[in-house]
Amino acid sequence: MRYLWNMLNKEFTIEGAVSAFLVINMIGWMAATMGAGMLICKFLGFSITGNLENLMCAGIYGGLIVGLVGGSLYLYGLYKHHSME
């Protein structure tokens, strides 16, 4: 997360960097969760297309919980002593 934040913080204003960081973090965690679910389905012999709804649901929860909440907590830890003004 630190690498992504540092990269975005150089390119955008603070408001733009926060928005881009949270969106990219959510999409990344969603894709990682869905990819891990697909690998588990493949190794266990389940049909990926038959379980696509479950994989999408797990991916969305992974993106929201780890991506959004985790990213927000990361940013809070960085800026809890600073003013955003």
N, CA and C of each residue as an Amber inpcrd file, in Angstrom:
protein
   255
   0.8170000  -1.1780000   0.0000000   0.0000000   0.0000000   0.0000000
   0.8690000   1.2520000   0.0000000   1.9960000   1.1630000   0.6670000
   2.8710000   2.3330000   0.7540000   3.3850000   2.7470000  -0.6190000
   3.7660000   1.7690000  -1.4370000   4.2680000   2.0800000  -2.7780000
   3.1870000   2.7630000  -3.6150000   1.9780000   2.2280000  -3.5790000
   0.8690000   2.8150000  -4.3340000   0.5940000   4.2390000  -3.8560000
   0.5750000   4.4530000  -2.5420000   0.3030000   5.7840000  -2.0180000
   1.3940000   6.7680000  -2.4310000   2.6440000   6.3620000  -2.3030000
   3.7390000   7.2660000  -2.6730000   3.6990000   7.6140000  -4.1570000
   3.3840000   6.6530000  -4.9950000   3.3060000   6.8930000  -6.4240000
   2.1620000   7.8620000  -6.7560000   0.9950000   7.6560000  -6.1850000
  -0.1500000   8.5150000  -6.4620000   0.0100000   9.9060000  -5.8480000
   0.6710000   9.9780000  -4.7090000   0.8560000  11.2500000  -4.0290000
   1.7650000  12.1850000  -4.8310000   2.6410000  11.6250000  -5.6610000
   3.5100000  12.4390000  -6.5150000   2.7570000  12.9890000  -7.7210000
   1.7370000  12.2830000  -8.1790000   1.0470000  12.6320000  -9.4160000
  -0.1820000  13.5140000  -9.2100000  -0.8390000  13.4250000  -8.0520000
  -2.1120000  14.0980000  -7.8290000  -2.0290000  15.0350000  -6.6270000
  -3.0500000  15.8910000  -6.5080000  -3.2170000  16.6430000  -5.2710000
  -3.6420000  15.6680000  -4.1830000  -3.6960000  16.1120000  -2.9480000
  -4.0130000  15.2020000  -1.8460000  -5.4130000  14.6060000  -1.9960000
  -6.3810000  15.4080000  -2.4450000  -7.7400000  14.8820000  -2.6100000
  -7.8040000  13.8580000  -3.7370000  -7.1230000  14.1500000  -4.8360000
  -7.0920000  13.2120000  -5.9560000  -6.3420000  11.9450000  -5.6230000
  -5.2680000  12.0790000  -4.8550000  -4.4850000  10.9060000  -4.4690000
  -5.2880000   9.9930000  -3.5490000  -6.0420000  10.5750000  -2.6290000
  -6.8600000   9.7690000  -1.7210000  -7.9240000   9.0120000  -2.5040000
  -8.5970000   9.7090000  -3.4150000  -9.6480000   9.0610000  -4.2080000
  -9.0860000   7.9440000  -5.0790000  -8.0090000   8.2380000  -5.7940000
  -7.4020000   7.2350000  -6.6730000  -6.8650000   6.0560000  -5.8670000
  -6.2730000   6.3320000  -4.7060000  -5.7210000   5.2730000  -3.8620000
  -6.8120000   4.3040000  -3.4260000  -7.9310000   4.8390000  -2.9570000
  -8.9970000   3.9640000  -2.4770000  -9.6210000   3.1560000  -3.6150000
  -9.8250000   3.7730000  -4.7650000 -10.4260000   3.0550000  -5.9020000
  -9.4890000   1.9580000  -6.3950000  -8.2150000   2.2810000  -6.5910000
  -7.2550000   1.2840000  -7.0770000  -7.0750000   0.1780000  -6.0520000
  -7.0460000   0.5300000  -4.7800000  -6.9050000  -0.4650000  -3.7260000
  -8.1040000  -1.4110000  -3.7050000  -9.3080000  -0.8770000  -3.8450000
 -10.5090000  -1.7200000  -3.8770000 -10.4980000  -2.6640000  -5.0720000
 -10.1790000  -2.1350000  -6.2560000 -10.1690000  -2.9710000  -7.4600000
  -9.0910000  -4.0460000  -7.3660000  -7.9380000  -3.6810000  -6.8320000
  -6.8590000  -4.6560000  -6.6860000  -7.2230000  -5.7960000  -5.7530000
  -7.8030000  -5.4680000  -4.5990000  -8.1940000  -6.5140000  -3.6650000
  -9.3510000  -7.3490000  -4.1920000 -10.2460000  -6.7230000  -4.9470000
 -11.3460000  -7.4680000  -5.5500000 -10.8040000  -8.4820000  -6.5600000
  -9.8810000  -8.0420000  -7.4060000  -9.2990000  -8.9390000  -8.4080000
  -8.4890000 -10.0520000  -7.7460000  -7.7570000  -9.7150000  -6.6890000
  -6.9620000 -10.7300000  -5.9890000  -7.8540000 -11.7730000  -5.3250000
  -8.9470000 -11.3360000  -4.7220000  -9.8750000 -12.2680000  -4.0700000
 -10.5510000 -13.1720000  -5.0910000 -10.9830000 -12.5910000  -6.2030000
 -11.6170000 -13.4070000  -7.2410000 -10.6150000 -14.3750000  -7.8630000
  -9.3920000 -13.9280000  -8.0770000  -8.3560000 -14.8080000  -8.6290000
  -8.0420000 -15.9680000  -7.7020000  -7.9420000 -15.6730000  -6.4010000
  -7.6950000 -16.7470000  -5.4300000  -8.8640000 -17.7240000  -5.4020000
 -10.0770000 -17.2160000  -5.4860000 -11.2570000 -18.0860000  -5.5200000
 -11.2740000 -18.9640000  -6.7570000 -10.8810000 -18.3940000  -7.8950000
 -10.8290000 -19.1940000  -9.1270000  -9.7880000 -20.2940000  -9.0270000
  -8.6380000 -19.9850000  -8.4380000  -7.6080000 -21.0120000  -8.2530000
  -8.0900000 -22.1140000  -7.3190000  -8.7660000 -21.7400000  -6.2550000
  -9.2980000 -22.7510000  -5.3300000 -10.3290000 -23.6230000  -6.0250000
 -11.2160000 -23.0080000  -6.8120000 -12.2000000 -23.7930000  -7.5710000
 -11.5140000 -24.7480000  -8.5380000 -10.4820000 -24.2720000  -9.2080000
  -9.7620000 -25.0920000 -10.1820000  -9.1090000 -26.2940000  -9.4950000
  -8.4450000 -26.0530000  -8.3460000  -7.7660000 -27.1440000  -7.6550000
  -8.7200000 -28.1350000  -7.0140000  -9.8900000 -27.6650000  -6.6050000
 -10.8650000 -28.5640000  -5.9910000 -11.7730000 -29.2340000  -7.0180000
 -11.6540000 -28.8320000  -8.2830000 -12.4250000 -29.4640000  -9.3390000
 -13.8180000 -28.9020000  -9.5310000 -14.0970000 -27.7470000  -8.9710000
 -15.4120000 -27.1190000  -9.1490000 -15.4300000 -26.3120000 -10.4280000
 -16.6080000 -26.1120000 -10.9670000 -16.7800000 -25.3090000 -12.1630000
 -16.6880000 -23.8250000 -11.8000000 -15.8080000 -23.1240000 -12.5030000
 -15.6640000 -21.6900000 -12.2410000 -16.9080000 -20.9460000 -12.7140000
 -17.4300000 -21.3210000 -13.8840000 -18.6230000 -20.6280000 -14.3920000
 -19.8430000 -20.9110000 -13.5260000 -19.9140000 -22.0850000 -12.9510000
 -21.0320000 -22.4190000 -12.0720000 -20.9670000 -21.6960000 -10.7430000
 -19.7820000 -21.3020000 -10.3370000 -19.5980000 -20.6100000  -9.0660000
 -19.2580000 -19.1380000  -9.2530000 -19.5270000 -18.6050000 -10.4370000
 -19.1530000 -17.2200000 -10.7350000 -19.8580000 -16.2250000  -9.8170000
 -21.1170000 -16.4870000  -9.4740000 -21.8370000 -15.5910000  -8.5580000
 -21.1560000 -15.5440000  -7.2040000 -20.7690000 -16.7040000  -6.6970000
 -20.0870000 -16.7550000  -5.4000000 -18.7170000 -16.0810000  -5.4760000
 -18.0170000 -16.2780000  -6.5840000 -16.7130000 -15.6430000  -6.7400000
 -16.8330000 -14.1290000  -6.8040000 -17.8510000 -13.6420000  -7.5000000
 -18.0640000 -12.1990000  -7.5820000 -18.4510000 -11.6310000  -6.2190000
 -19.2790000 -12.3300000  -5.4920000 -19.6770000 -11.8790000  -4.1620000
 -18.4620000 -11.8270000  -3.2340000 -17.6360000 -12.8600000  -3.2690000
 -16.4270000 -12.8660000  -2.4440000 -15.4780000 -11.7510000  -2.8670000
 -15.3660000 -11.5080000  -4.1710000 -14.5030000 -10.4380000  -4.6570000
 -14.9760000  -9.0700000  -4.2200000 -16.2830000  -8.8480000  -4.2510000
 -16.8290000  -7.5570000  -3.8290000 -16.6030000  -7.3560000  -2.3330000
 -16.8360000  -8.3980000  -1.5430000 -16.5900000  -8.2680000  -0.1080000
 -15.1060000  -8.0530000   0.1700000 -14.2470000  -8.7490000  -0.5430000
 -12.8110000  -8.5400000  -0.3690000 -12.4050000  -7.1220000  -0.7210000
 -12.9570000  -6.5960000  -1.8080000 -12.6470000  -5.2300000  -2.2060000
 -13.1540000  -4.2130000  -1.2050000 -14.3540000  -4.4240000  -0.6790000
 -14.9080000  -3.4720000   0.2810000 -14.2230000  -3.5450000   1.6390000
 -14.0720000  -4.7490000   2.1510000 -13.5240000  -4.8840000   3.4990000
 -12.0350000  -4.5800000   3.5230000 -11.2660000  -5.2750000   2.7200000
  -9.8190000  -5.0870000   2.7610000  -9.4120000  -3.8300000   2.0010000
  -9.9990000  -3.6190000   0.8250000  -9.6030000  -2.4830000   0.0080000
 -10.0440000  -1.1490000   0.5540000 -11.3330000  -0.9930000   0.7940000
 -11.8540000   0.2990000   1.2460000 -11.5650000   0.5410000   2.7230000
 -11.9410000  -0.3960000   3.5730000 -11.7450000  -0.1960000   5.0080000
 -10.2590000  -0.2140000   5.3510000  -9.5350000  -1.1760000   4.7940000
  -8.0960000  -1.2330000   5.0580000  -7.3580000  -0.0220000   4.5190000
  -7.7290000   0.4150000   3.3300000  -7.1080000   1.6090000   2.7600000
  -7.4360000   2.8540000   3.5490000  -8.6730000   2.9610000   4.0300000
  -9.0610000   4.1080000   4.8590000  -8.2950000   4.1170000   6.1690000
  -8.1450000   2.9620000   6.7900000  -7.3740000   2.8910000   8.0260000
  -5.9010000   3.2090000   7.7840000  -5.3700000   2.7840000   6.6450000
  -3.9860000   3.1100000   6.3000000  -3.8120000   4.6180000   6.1620000
  -4.7310000   5.2650000   5.4430000  -4.6480000   6.7190000   5.2790000
  -4.8730000   7.4400000   6.6020000  -5.7500000   6.9310000   7.4340000
  -5.9660000   7.5250000   8.7440000  -4.6830000   7.4680000   9.5700000
  -4.0020000   6.3360000   9.5110000  -2.7370000   6.2060000  10.2410000
  -1.6610000   7.1620000   9.7290000  -1.6620000   7.4290000   8.4330000
  -0.6890000   8.3660000   7.8770000  -0.9680000   9.7950000   8.2840000
  -2.2330000  10.1720000   8.3170000  -2.5990000  11.5740000   8.4920000
  -3.3830000  11.8820000   9.7570000  -3.2630000  11.0560000  10.7700000
  -4.0330000  11.3360000  11.9740000  -3.5110000  12.5510000  12.7290000
  -2.2670000  12.9500000  12.4970000  -1.7060000  14.1150000  13.1780000
  -1.6450000  15.3390000  12.2690000  -2.0880000  15.1920000  11.0140000
  -2.0340000  16.2920000  10.0620000  -3.4360000  16.7910000   9.7360000
  -3.4990000  18.0340000   9.3680000  -4.7600000  18.5960000   8.9130000
  -4.8340000  18.4230000   7.4020000  -6.0120000  18.1080000   6.8690000
  -6.1760000  17.9030000   5.4290000  -6.4260000  19.2260000   4.7050000
  -6.3570000  20.3450000   5.3890000  -6.6260000  21.6530000   4.7660000
  -5.4300000  22.1620000   4.0290000
